[in-house]
Coordinates of C-alpha atoms in Angstrom, one line a residue:
Chain A
X1 CA 40.3 29.7 41.6
X2 CA 37.9 30.0 39.0
X3 CA 39.3 30.8 35.6
X4 CA 36.4 30.7 32.8
X5 CA 36.3 29.4 28.9
X6 CA 38.8 31.7 27.4
X7 CA 37.0 31.0 24.2
X8 CA 34.1 31.3 25.2
X9 CA 35.7 35.2 26.5
X10 CA 34.4 38.9 25.4
X11 CA 37.7 40.8 24.3
X12 CA 37.3 43.1 27.3
X13 CA 36.6 40.6 30.1
X14 CA 39.5 38.8 28.4
X15 CA 41.8 41.6 28.8
X16 CA 41.2 42.4 31.9
X17 CA 41.4 39.3 33.4
X18 CA 45.6 39.3 31.8
X19 CA 45.7 42.3 33.0
X20 CA 44.6 40.8 36.7
X21 CA 47.2 38.1 35.6
X22 CA 50.4 41.0 34.8
X23 CA 48.9 41.9 38.4
X24 CA 49.6 39.0 39.9
X25 CA 52.4 38.0 38.5
X26 CA 53.7 41.6 39.1
X27 CA 53.1 41.7 42.8
X28 CA 55.9 38.4 43.1
X29 CA 53.4 37.0 45.9
X30 CA 52.3 34.5 44.7
X31 CA 54.2 31.0 45.2
X32 CA 56.5 29.6 41.6
X33 CA 54.0 27.2 40.1
X34 CA 51.1 29.2 40.1
X35 CA 52.7 32.0 39.0
X36 CA 54.2 29.7 36.1
X37 CA 50.2 28.2 35.4
X38 CA 49.5 32.2 35.6
X39 CA 51.9 33.7 33.2
X40 CA 50.3 30.1 30.1
X41 CA 46.8 31.3 31.0
X42 CA 48.4 35.0 31.0
X43 CA 49.6 34.1 26.8
X44 CA 46.5 32.2 26.4
X45 CA 44.1 34.9 26.9
X46 CA 46.8 36.8 24.3
X47 CA 46.2 35.2 21.6
X48 CA 42.9 35.1 22.8
X49 CA 43.0 39.5 22.5
X50 CA 45.4 39.1 19.0
X51 CA 42.6 37.1 18.0
X52 CA 39.7 39.2 18.1
X53 CA 41.3 42.5 17.4
X54 CA 43.5 40.4 14.0
X55 CA 39.7 39.9 12.1
X56 CA 38.5 43.8 12.7
X57 CA 38.3 44.1 8.9
X58 CA 35.9 47.3 7.4
X59 CA 32.7 45.5 5.4
X60 CA 30.1 47.9 4.9
X61 CA 26.4 46.7 4.0
X62 CA 23.3 48.3 3.0
X63 CA 19.8 46.8 4.2
X64 CA 17.8 45.8 1.9
X65 CA 13.5 46.7 3.9
X66 CA 11.3 45.0 3.3
X67 CA 8.0 46.5 1.4
X68 CA 6.8 48.5 5.1
X69 CA 9.7 48.8 5.8
X70 CA 9.9 47.8 9.0
X71 CA 12.0 44.8 8.3
X72 CA 15.4 43.7 6.9
X73 CA 14.4 41.4 4.6
X74 CA 17.7 41.0 3.6
X75 CA 21.6 43.3 2.3
X76 CA 23.3 44.8 -1.0
X77 CA 26.8 46.3 -1.1
X78 CA 26.9 50.1 0.1
X79 CA 28.7 52.7 -1.5
X80 CA 28.9 55.3 0.6
X81 CA 30.2 57.5 -3.2
Chain B
X1 CA -43.2 102.0 12.4
X2 CA -44.6 101.0 9.4
X3 CA -45.3 96.7 9.1
X4 CA -45.0 97.1 5.5
X5 CA -40.6 97.3 4.9
X6 CA -40.5 100.9 2.0
X7 CA -37.2 101.2 0.6
X8 CA -35.8 104.4 3.1
X9 CA -35.4 107.9 1.6
X10 CA -32.0 107.7 -0.2
X11 CA -31.5 104.4 -1.4
X12 CA -32.3 102.0 -3.9
X13 CA -30.6 98.8 -2.7
X14 CA -32.5 95.7 -4.8
X15 CA -34.4 93.1 -2.8
X16 CA -32.9 90.3 -2.7
X17 CA -34.1 86.4 -2.2
X18 CA -32.0 84.6 1.4
X19 CA -29.9 82.2 -1.7
X20 CA -28.8 85.5 -3.6
X21 CA -27.0 87.1 -1.0
X22 CA -25.5 84.1 0.1
X23 CA -24.4 83.4 -3.4
X24 CA -23.3 86.4 -3.4
X25 CA -21.1 86.4 0.4
X26 CA -19.9 83.1 -0.4
X27 CA -18.3 85.0 -4.6
X28 CA -17.7 87.8 -2.3
X29 CA -15.7 85.5 0.5
X30 CA -14.3 82.8 -1.8
X31 CA -12.4 85.3 -4.0
X32 CA -11.4 87.9 -1.8
X33 CA -10.3 84.9 0.7
X34 CA -9.2 82.2 -1.8
X35 CA -5.4 81.9 -0.3
X36 CA -4.6 82.8 3.5
X37 CA -2.5 82.7 5.9
X38 CA -3.5 82.8 9.5
X39 CA -1.7 82.3 12.9
X40 CA -4.0 81.3 15.6
X41 CA -3.3 79.0 18.0
X42 CA -5.0 75.5 17.6
X43 CA -8.4 75.0 19.1
X44 CA -10.0 72.3 20.0
X45 CA -7.9 69.6 17.1
X46 CA -10.8 66.5 15.8
X47 CA -9.7 64.3 14.0
X48 CA -13.3 62.6 12.5
X49 CA -14.1 59.0 11.2
X50 CA -14.1 59.2 7.7
X51 CA -10.5 60.9 7.8
X52 CA -11.1 64.6 7.6
X53 CA -9.7 66.9 11.2
X54 CA -11.5 69.7 11.9
X55 CA -10.2 71.7 14.4
X56 CA -10.8 75.3 15.2
X57 CA -8.1 77.9 15.1
X58 CA -8.2 81.4 17.3
X59 CA -6.8 84.5 19.0
X60 CA -7.9 86.0 22.2
X61 CA -11.0 87.8 20.4
X62 CA -11.9 85.5 17.7
X63 CA -12.3 81.5 17.0
X64 CA -12.4 79.9 13.0
X65 CA -13.4 76.6 12.1
X66 CA -11.3 75.3 10.5
X67 CA -10.7 71.2 8.0
X68 CA -8.0 70.0 6.8
X69 CA -9.2 66.6 4.2
X70 CA -8.7 63.6 5.0
X71 CA -6.6 64.2 1.4
X72 CA -4.0 66.6 2.9
X73 CA -3.5 65.4 6.4
X74 CA -0.8 63.0 4.9
X75 CA 0.9 66.3 3.7
X76 CA 1.9 68.3 6.3
X77 CA 4.5 69.1 8.3
X78 CA 3.8 69.2 10.9
X79 CA 0.7 67.0 12.5
X80 CA -2.1 69.4 14.3
X81 CA -3.1 69.3 18.5
X82 CA -4.3 71.4 21.0
X83 CA -2.5 74.3 22.1
X84 CA 0.1 74.2 19.2
X85 CA 0.7 78.0 17.7
X86 CA 0.4 77.7 14.1
X87 CA -0.8 78.9 10.7
X88 CA -2.6 77.6 9.4
X89 CA -2.7 78.2 4.4
X90 CA -5.3 77.7 3.2
X91 CA -9.0 78.9 1.8
X92 CA -12.2 80.1 3.1
X93 CA -15.7 77.8 2.1
X94 CA -18.9 78.9 3.0
X95 CA -21.4 76.5 4.1
X96 CA -24.4 78.4 2.6
X97 CA -26.8 76.7 4.6
X98 CA -26.2 77.7 7.3
X99 CA -25.0 80.8 7.2
X100 CA -21.4 79.1 7.9
X101 CA -18.1 79.2 7.2
X102 CA -14.4 78.1 7.6
X103 CA -11.3 77.4 6.3
X104 CA -10.4 74.6 4.8
X105 CA -6.6 74.1 6.0
X106 CA -3.6 73.5 2.7
X107 CA -1.0 73.3 5.2
X108 CA 0.2 74.5 8.9
X109 CA 3.5 75.2 10.4
X110 CA 4.1 76.0 13.7
X111 CA 4.0 79.9 14.3
X112 CA 7.9 80.9 14.0
X113 CA 10.5 79.2 16.6
X114 CA 8.9 80.2 19.9
X115 CA 6.1 78.3 19.4
X116 CA 7.8 75.5 17.5
X117 CA 9.9 75.4 20.6
X118 CA 6.9 75.4 23.0
X119 CA 5.4 72.7 21.2
X120 CA 8.4 70.7 21.8
X121 CA 8.6 71.9 25.7
X122 CA 5.3 70.0 25.8
X123 CA 6.0 66.6 24.0
X124 CA 9.5 66.4 26.1
X125 CA 7.7 66.9 29.3
X126 CA 4.5 64.6 28.3
X127 CA 7.7 61.9 27.8
X128 CA 9.9 62.5 30.7
X129 CA 7.2 61.9 32.7
X130 CA 5.8 58.9 31.6
X131 CA 10.0 57.8 32.2
X132 CA 11.2 57.1 28.8
X133 CA 14.0 60.1 29.4
X134 CA 15.3 57.5 32.3
X135 CA 18.9 58.0 33.0
X136 CA 19.2 54.1 35.0
X137 CA 17.3 53.1 31.8
X138 CA 20.4 54.4 29.9
X139 CA 22.7 51.3 29.1
X140 CA 26.3 50.9 28.4
X141 CA 27.8 50.4 25.1
X142 CA 30.0 47.1 24.5
X143 CA 33.3 47.4 24.2
X144 CA 33.9 45.9 21.0
X145 CA 31.2 45.8 19.0
X146 CA 31.1 43.3 15.5
X147 CA 28.4 45.2 14.4
X148 CA 27.5 48.2 14.0
X149 CA 23.5 49.2 12.3
X150 CA 23.6 53.6 11.1
X151 CA 19.9 54.4 10.8
X152 CA 21.3 57.6 8.1
X153 CA 20.7 59.2 5.3
X154 CA 22.6 56.8 3.1
X155 CA 25.2 59.8 0.7
X156 CA 26.0 62.8 2.4
X157 CA 28.8 63.6 4.6
X158 CA 27.5 61.9 7.9
X159 CA 27.8 58.1 6.8
X160 CA 31.2 58.6 5.4
X161 CA 32.2 60.7 8.4
X162 CA 31.3 58.1 10.3
X163 CA 32.2 55.0 8.5
X164 CA 36.4 56.3 7.8
X165 CA 36.1 56.9 11.6
X166 CA 35.6 53.5 12.0
X167 CA 37.3 52.4 9.4
X168 CA 40.5 54.4 11.4
X169 CA 39.5 53.3 14.8
X170 CA 38.4 49.7 15.0
X171 CA 37.3 48.5 11.9
X172 CA 34.1 45.7 11.6
X173 CA 31.0 45.1 9.9
X174 CA 28.3 47.7 9.1
X175 CA 24.5 48.2 7.7
X176 CA 23.7 50.9 6.8
X177 CA 20.0 51.8 7.7
X178 CA 18.7 54.3 4.7
X179 CA 16.3 56.8 5.2
X180 CA 15.2 59.7 4.8
X181 CA 16.8 62.2 7.7
X182 CA 14.3 65.1 6.4
X183 CA 10.6 65.6 5.3
X184 CA 7.9 64.8 6.5
X185 CA 8.6 60.8 6.3
X186 CA 12.0 60.9 7.7
X187 CA 10.2 60.3 11.2
X188 CA 7.9 57.6 10.9
X189 CA 11.8 55.9 8.4
X190 CA 14.5 56.5 11.1
X191 CA 12.2 54.7 14.0
X192 CA 10.8 52.1 11.2
X193 CA 14.9 51.2 10.7
X194 CA 15.3 51.5 14.7
X195 CA 12.9 49.1 15.5
X196 CA 13.8 46.9 11.7
X197 CA 17.1 46.7 13.7
X198 CA 16.3 45.6 17.0
X199 CA 13.5 43.5 15.5
X200 CA 16.4 41.4 14.1
X201 CA 17.5 38.0 15.7
X202 CA 21.0 37.0 16.7
X203 CA 22.6 34.1 14.1
X204 CA 19.9 35.2 11.4
X205 CA 20.8 35.8 8.1
X206 CA 20.8 39.8 8.5
X207 CA 23.3 40.3 12.0
X208 CA 22.3 41.9 14.5
X209 CA 24.0 45.0 15.3
X210 CA 25.1 45.1 18.6
X211 CA 25.0 49.2 18.8
X212 CA 23.0 51.5 16.9
X213 CA 24.0 54.9 16.0
X214 CA 21.1 56.9 14.6
X215 CA 22.4 60.2 12.4
X216 CA 22.1 63.3 10.6
X217 CA 23.7 66.5 10.0
X218 CA 23.5 70.1 11.3
X219 CA 20.2 71.7 10.0
X220 CA 18.1 74.4 10.8
X221 CA 15.5 72.9 13.8
X222 CA 12.5 72.3 11.4
X223 CA 15.2 70.1 9.5
X224 CA 15.7 68.6 12.4
X225 CA 12.7 68.1 13.0
X226 CA 11.3 64.1 12.7
X227 CA 14.5 63.7 15.2
X228 CA 12.2 64.9 17.9
X229 CA 9.1 63.0 16.9
X230 CA 7.3 61.1 19.4
X231 CA 7.4 57.8 17.0
X232 CA 10.8 57.7 17.3
X233 CA 11.5 59.4 20.8
X234 CA 9.9 55.5 21.7
X235 CA 11.4 53.6 19.2
X236 CA 15.4 54.6 20.1
X237 CA 13.5 53.4 23.8
X238 CA 12.6 50.2 23.3
X239 CA 15.4 49.0 21.3
X240 CA 17.0 46.8 22.9
X241 CA 20.0 47.3 21.4
X242 CA 22.1 50.4 23.1
X243 CA 21.7 53.4 20.9
X244 CA 23.5 56.4 20.3
X245 CA 22.7 59.9 18.9
X246 CA 24.1 61.9 16.6
X247 CA 21.2 64.2 15.5
X248 CA 22.6 67.5 13.8
X249 CA 25.8 69.8 15.8
X250 CA 26.5 69.7 19.2
X251 CA 24.5 72.8 19.9
X252 CA 20.9 71.1 19.1
X253 CA 19.4 68.4 20.9
X254 CA 16.6 67.1 19.8
X255 CA 14.4 64.0 21.6
X256 CA 16.1 61.7 20.6
X257 CA 19.1 62.8 22.3
X258 CA 16.9 61.9 25.3
X259 CA 16.7 58.6 24.6
X260 CA 19.3 57.1 23.6
X261 CA 21.4 55.3 25.8
X262 CA 24.3 58.0 24.4
X263 CA 24.3 61.6 22.6
X264 CA 27.3 61.8 20.7
X265 CA 28.1 66.1 19.4
X266 CA 28.6 64.7 15.8
X267 CA 29.0 62.0 13.6
X268 CA 32.4 61.1 14.5
X269 CA 32.4 61.4 17.5
X270 CA 29.2 59.0 17.2
X271 CA 31.6 56.4 15.3
X272 CA 33.7 57.4 18.3
X273 CA 32.3 55.8 21.7
X274 CA 31.8 52.8 19.2
X275 CA 34.5 51.4 18.4
X276 CA 37.8 51.3 20.3
X277 CA 41.0 52.3 18.3
X278 CA 42.6 48.9 17.7
X279 CA 46.2 50.9 17.8
X280 CA 45.4 51.8 21.2
X281 CA 44.2 48.1 22.2
X282 CA 46.9 46.3 21.1
X283 CA 49.4 48.7 22.2
X284 CA 47.0 47.6 25.4
X285 CA 47.9 44.0 25.2
X286 CA 51.9 44.7 24.3
X287 CA 52.5 46.0 26.7
X288 CA 50.2 43.8 28.8
X289 CA 52.5 40.6 27.7
X290 CA 55.5 42.9 28.2
X291 CA 54.9 43.5 31.7
X292 CA 53.8 39.9 31.6
X293 CA 57.1 38.0 30.7
X294 CA 59.1 41.1 32.9
X295 CA 57.7 40.6 35.5
X296 CA 57.9 36.4 35.5
X297 CA 62.3 37.0 34.6
X298 CA 61.9 39.4 37.3
X299 CA 60.5 36.8 39.5
X300 CA 62.6 33.5 38.7
X301 CA 65.6 36.5 38.3
X302 CA 64.5 36.9 42.5
X303 CA 63.9 32.9 43.4
X304 CA 67.0 32.0 41.4
X305 CA 69.2 34.9 43.7
X306 CA 66.7 33.5 47.0
X307 CA 67.8 30.2 45.9
X308 CA 71.7 30.8 45.1
X309 CA 71.6 33.7 49.5
X310 CA 70.2 30.8 50.5
X311 CA 72.2 28.4 49.6
X312 CA 75.9 30.0 50.4
X313 CA 74.1 30.3 54.3
X314 CA 74.2 25.8 54.4
X315 CA 77.0 25.2 56.2
X316 CA 79.1 22.3 53.7
X317 CA 79.0 18.4 54.2
X318 CA 81.9 18.0 55.6
X319 CA 82.0 20.4 58.4
X320 CA 79.7 19.2 59.7
X321 CA 80.6 15.5 59.9
X322 CA 84.2 16.5 60.6
X323 CA 82.6 18.1 64.0
X324 CA 80.4 14.6 64.7
X325 CA 83.4 12.0 64.3
X326 CA 85.4 14.0 66.7
X327 CA 82.8 12.7 68.9
X328 CA 83.4 9.8 67.1
X329 CA 86.8 8.9 68.4
X330 CA 87.1 10.9 71.2
X331 CA 84.1 8.3 72.3
X332 CA 85.6 4.8 70.7
X333 CA 88.9 5.7 72.6
X334 CA 87.1 6.1 75.3
X335 CA 85.5 2.5 75.0
X336 CA 86.6 -0.6 77.0
X337 CA 88.6 -3.5 75.0
X338 CA 85.9 -6.8 74.9
X339 CA 88.4 -9.3 75.7
X340 CA 88.7 -6.7 79.1
X341 CA 84.7 -6.9 79.3
X342 CA 84.5 -10.5 79.7
X343 CA 87.3 -10.9 81.7
X344 CA 86.0 -11.4 85.2
X345 CA 82.5 -13.2 83.8
X346 CA 85.5 -15.2 82.3
X347 CA 87.2 -16.6 85.5
X348 CA 84.5 -17.6 87.2
X349 CA 82.9 -19.4 85.0
X350 CA 86.4 -21.6 85.5
X351 CA 85.4 -21.9 88.9
X352 CA 81.6 -22.6 89.0
X353 CA 83.1 -25.5 86.9
X354 CA 85.7 -27.0 88.4
X355 CA 83.2 -27.2 91.1
X356 CA 80.8 -28.8 89.0
X357 CA 80.9 -33.1 89.1
X358 CA 81.7 -33.1 93.0
X359 CA 78.3 -31.6 92.9
X360 CA 76.4 -33.7 90.5
X361 CA 78.3 -37.3 92.0
X362 CA 76.7 -35.9 95.7
X363 CA 73.1 -34.9 94.4
X364 CA 73.2 -39.1 92.5
X365 CA 74.5 -40.6 96.2
X366 CA 71.2 -39.2 97.6
X367 CA 68.6 -40.5 94.7
X368 CA 69.9 -43.5 95.4
X369 CA 70.0 -44.0 99.0
X370 CA 66.1 -42.9 99.0
X371 CA 66.0 -45.9 95.9
X372 CA 67.2 -48.1 98.2
X373 CA 65.2 -47.1 101.3
X374 CA 61.6 -47.3 99.6
X375 CA 62.2 -50.0 97.8
X376 CA 62.4 -52.3 100.8
X377 CA 58.7 -51.1 102.2
X378 CA 57.7 -52.8 98.2
X379 CA 57.6 -56.4 99.8
X380 CA 55.3 -60.3 98.1
X381 CA 54.2 -61.1 101.5
X382 CA 52.3 -58.2 102.5
X383 CA 50.7 -58.7 98.8
X384 CA 50.0 -62.2 100.4
X385 CA 48.6 -61.2 103.3
X386 CA 45.4 -58.4 101.5
X387 CA 44.1 -60.6 99.3
X388 CA 44.2 -64.3 102.4
X389 CA 42.0 -61.6 104.0
X390 CA 39.4 -61.2 100.4
X391 CA 39.1 -65.1 100.5
X392 CA 37.5 -65.1 103.7
X393 CA 35.3 -62.0 103.9
X394 CA 33.9 -63.5 100.4
X395 CA 33.1 -67.4 102.2
X396 CA 31.3 -66.0 105.2
X397 CA 29.3 -64.1 102.4
X398 CA 28.6 -67.1 100.5
X399 CA 27.8 -69.6 103.4
X400 CA 24.8 -66.7 103.8
X401 CA 23.8 -66.3 100.3
X402 CA 21.8 -70.5 100.1
X403 CA 19.6 -70.5 103.1
X404 CA 18.5 -67.2 102.3
X405 CA 17.5 -67.8 98.9
X406 CA 15.3 -71.1 99.8
X407 CA 13.3 -68.5 102.7
X408 CA 12.7 -66.9 99.6
X409 CA 11.3 -68.7 97.2
X410 CA 8.7 -70.9 99.6
X411 CA 7.7 -67.3 101.1
X412 CA 6.0 -66.7 97.1
X413 CA 5.1 -70.4 96.6
X414 CA 2.7 -69.8 99.2
X415 CA 1.1 -66.6 99.0
X416 CA 0.7 -67.1 95.2
X417 CA -1.5 -70.7 96.6
X418 CA -3.4 -68.3 99.0
X419 CA -4.3 -66.0 96.0
X420 CA -5.3 -68.3 93.5
X421 CA -8.4 -69.4 96.0
X422 CA -9.5 -66.6 96.4
X423 CA -10.1 -65.9 93.4
X424 CA -12.0 -69.0 93.4
X425 CA -14.8 -68.1 95.9
X426 CA -15.1 -65.0 93.9
X427 CA -16.2 -66.0 90.3
X428 CA -19.8 -65.6 89.2
X429 CA -19.5 -69.6 88.5
X430 CA -18.8 -71.0 91.7
X431 CA -22.8 -68.6 91.8
X432 CA -23.7 -70.5 88.4
X433 CA -23.9 -73.6 90.6
X434 CA -26.4 -72.4 93.1
X435 CA -29.0 -71.8 90.1
X436 CA -27.8 -68.2 88.4
X437 CA -27.8 -67.7 85.7
X438 CA -26.1 -64.9 83.0
X439 CA -27.9 -63.9 80.5
X440 CA -26.0 -62.4 76.8
X441 CA -27.8 -60.3 74.3
X442 CA -26.9 -60.3 70.7
X443 CA -23.7 -59.5 70.9
X444 CA -22.7 -61.1 73.7
X445 CA -22.5 -58.5 76.1
X446 CA -24.4 -59.5 79.9
X447 CA -28.0 -58.3 80.0
X448 CA -28.5 -56.9 83.2
X449 CA -31.9 -55.0 82.3
X450 CA -34.8 -55.6 81.9
X451 CA -36.3 -52.4 79.9
X452 CA -32.7 -52.8 77.4
X453 CA -34.6 -56.7 76.0
X454 CA -37.5 -55.3 73.1
X455 CA -39.8 -58.2 72.2
X456 CA -38.5 -60.8 69.4
X457 CA -34.5 -60.6 70.9
X458 CA -33.0 -63.3 70.4
X459 CA -30.7 -63.7 73.8
X460 CA -27.9 -66.1 75.4
X461 CA -28.6 -67.6 78.5
X462 CA -25.6 -70.1 80.5
X463 CA -26.1 -72.3 83.8
X464 CA -23.6 -73.6 85.2
X465 CA -22.7 -76.9 82.5
X466 CA -23.9 -74.2 78.8
X467 CA -25.6 -72.2 77.3
X468 CA -29.0 -71.8 75.8
X469 CA -30.7 -69.5 73.0
X470 CA -34.2 -67.7 73.5
X471 CA -36.0 -65.2 72.4
X472 CA -37.9 -62.6 74.4
X473 CA -42.2 -62.4 73.4
X474 CA -43.5 -59.0 71.6
X475 CA -42.3 -57.0 69.2
X476 CA -41.1 -54.0 68.9
X477 CA -41.2 -53.0 72.9
X478 CA -40.3 -54.8 75.5
X479 CA -43.4 -53.9 78.5
X480 CA -45.5 -55.3 75.5
X481 CA -46.2 -59.1 75.1
X482 CA -45.6 -61.6 72.7
X483 CA -48.2 -64.4 71.9
X484 CA -47.4 -67.4 72.2
X485 CA -46.9 -68.5 68.5
X486 CA -44.8 -66.0 68.0
X487 CA -40.8 -67.2 69.2
X488 CA -38.9 -69.8 67.2
X489 CA -37.7 -71.5 70.5
X490 CA -41.3 -72.7 72.0
X491 CA -42.8 -72.1 75.1
X492 CA -39.9 -73.0 77.6
X493 CA -38.0 -69.4 76.4
X494 CA -41.5 -67.7 77.4
X495 CA -42.4 -68.5 80.1
X496 CA -39.4 -66.8 81.3
X497 CA -40.9 -63.9 81.7

């Protein structure tokens, strides 16, 4: 069973992997030792996903364009008014 | 007919010069048509190097030359293209020098919505033929983008709707690139903003968005026209970041919608496409977590139950042992006692033991008789006889030894005398007695050939009673005789030759 590094996984991939873990566990076909390893991997995946969701925060900036208008030279606070 | 242009009867028109007439026409035309709106189809359109644009306006029966000065081109709402049905606004001017007139165009507009749509359709077909709208090239949107770029007006409901919807669903980092969404500056700004976002390097000071939203509220076909612009469409097509277009209302379709990876009916819908609902994800995650936990618990419960079931089916250890113990006891009871097993052997042993001393005595007696018999044949007289016979044979041989040795010695002495005599008769000294002599060279070797002696060679001559020295005659060659005065030994030696 190949196990990519969870820390590098996208939310979507981690969630899909968690789905697979849950289905394997629910299927009840895996040996007990392996189930415990799966369970722990599921825990790590859940924590990873939760981390991605927890960091969510709305931050709005506007682009300050260069004189030519086609390059972003920086950002400034944005107020939609 | 007269060659002189006589003024016809009844007219008094004055005679004009060409210049006068041309000036008059110019005045009349430019006054009368100082501001006109002309509808027609654009014929040949030429953008000249000098920056001016020359074109023809035509209908079924007439052609009107037109020019757009360089200074006016920037302010046009549309870019003239052959085939466009337009309404040109401007004034008529004349070229007196060439008897020509033209329309100096100050503004161009499509001649009604039909003309606009026809123009749009032509561009759509052209870009589609180039593959800019290929559905296979459309990229999937990221599931959970961390940074979203929005190209729209910084003011108004559109950006507010997008931000509100994002905040409701999944708050993220939003970068707004403010642009004009209407008017001649709209299309270039929108195209520049899309390209500008795409040019951002990952990890730069300005974060690179993972998805772009290009948005504008509803409006007339003309209002949305900038989003049909070829430059905008190409910018979207070239952009490596997935683009969601949300321009106008659901019923308005602009060319940017064809090029974008996703088309949203409204700006709010674009925000919904861009991010999932965080609360739903949290709920989904909680559900998976609960299922994970219950699945393991269920599994443990099942395995525990099965363990107990199997354990129950196991017989008790004492039961297994008791059966065997009973068999052991039975078998042990049938075993004969050890004493009984050895009794017969012991009796046999006792019997054999009683016979043992008598047998031993018999064996010793037999051995003793044999010993006696053999020692009887071992007497001193027998040995003495053998010694005596040996001595007699030795005496016989000794008496024959001395005479044999004497005979052998006498025979050898005779042979030695004979050989000595033979040697004396064969030696060269005997011949010296008979008058022969031996000549020896300076080196003492015997000389046997006259040719080996050169003149003046010192030689020695051996006679019976001793040796004499001599020198040969001549010098250098043996064949050349030397003078009589030559040798130091005198004429006695010389006479030999």
